[in-house]
Amino acid sequence: MAETIFSKIVRGEIPCDKVYEDNLSLAFRDINPQAPVHILIIPKKDLEDISKIDTESGLLEHLIRVANQIAVSEGIAESGYRLVVNKGAHGGQTVNHLHIHLLGGRPLTWPPG
Ligand code: DGP
């Protein structure tokens, strides 16, 4: 896969507003927030999109666990939040490095556009 801006963020070559980090994942605030809380949870490993994940690896569960923990630390666990994964052009993916959006802090409408 082609190198993305998120690989550079993982390597610390581009700054980010980091919320959480461990050996497998990094979470940072979205540069263009769509809600009061808008955080991206990404694997450190380069993975183009959700279709490329090895579902036996436990990585997806890990990323979701991190997202749920951040929702607690951001104070939105009780009010509720949304986890979003965009895939490909029609899915609205603009950065080709798997990421989970954590959105909350206001009521979110449905359906999405
Ligand atoms: P998506 O459309 O699902 O691929 O979401 C990509 C998100 O990444 C989008 O909401 C904006 C965010 N983003 C793009 N470039 C940067 C960056 O350099 N820093 C941060 N913090 N977020 C970025």
Tab-separated table of C-alpha atoms and ligand atoms in Angstrom, residues 5-6 9 28-31 38 40 86 92-95 99 101, ligand 1:
chain	number	residue	atom	x	y	z
A	5	ILE	CA	-0.002	10.789	6.327
A	6	PHE	CA	-1.037	8.474	9.174
A	9	ILE	CA	2.014	10.472	12.326
A	28	PHE	CA	-5.386	11.317	18.111
A	29	ARG	CA	-7.881	14.116	17.554
A	30	ASP	CA	-9.205	14.556	14.021
A	31	ILE	CA	-7.842	17.676	12.329
A	38	HIS	CA	-13.784	13.344	17.218
A	40	LEU	CA	-9.220	8.626	15.231
A	86	ASN	CA	-15.101	4.390	6.101
A	92	GLY	CA	-15.994	8.259	2.160
A	93	GLN	CA	-12.472	7.095	2.956
A	94	THR	CA	-9.940	9.818	2.246
A	95	VAL	CA	-6.883	8.448	4.081
A	99	HIS	CA	-8.912	4.236	11.135
A	101	HIS	CA	-13.662	7.474	13.999
B	1	DGP	P1	-11.837	9.296	6.297
B	1	DGP	O1	-12.619	10.250	5.481
B	1	DGP	O2	-12.671	8.232	6.981
B	1	DGP	O3	-10.679	8.693	5.525
B	1	DGP	O4	-11.223	10.155	7.478
B	1	DGP	C1	-9.957	10.725	7.464
B	1	DGP	C2	-9.928	11.704	8.578
B	1	DGP	O5	-8.580	12.026	8.824
B	1	DGP	C3	-10.631	13.017	8.284
B	1	DGP	O6	-11.738	13.164	9.195
B	1	DGP	C4	-9.598	14.092	8.495
B	1	DGP	C5	-8.502	13.376	9.221
B	1	DGP	N1	-7.158	13.807	8.905
B	1	DGP	C6	-6.614	13.879	7.654
B	1	DGP	N2	-5.338	14.309	7.737
B	1	DGP	C7	-5.071	14.477	9.059
B	1	DGP	C8	-3.926	14.893	9.776
B	1	DGP	O7	-2.863	15.191	9.231
B	1	DGP	N3	-4.039	14.973	11.132
B	1	DGP	C9	-5.193	14.645	11.785
B	1	DGP	N4	-5.184	14.758	13.114
B	1	DGP	N5	-6.296	14.243	11.142
B	1	DGP	C10	-6.231	14.166	9.787
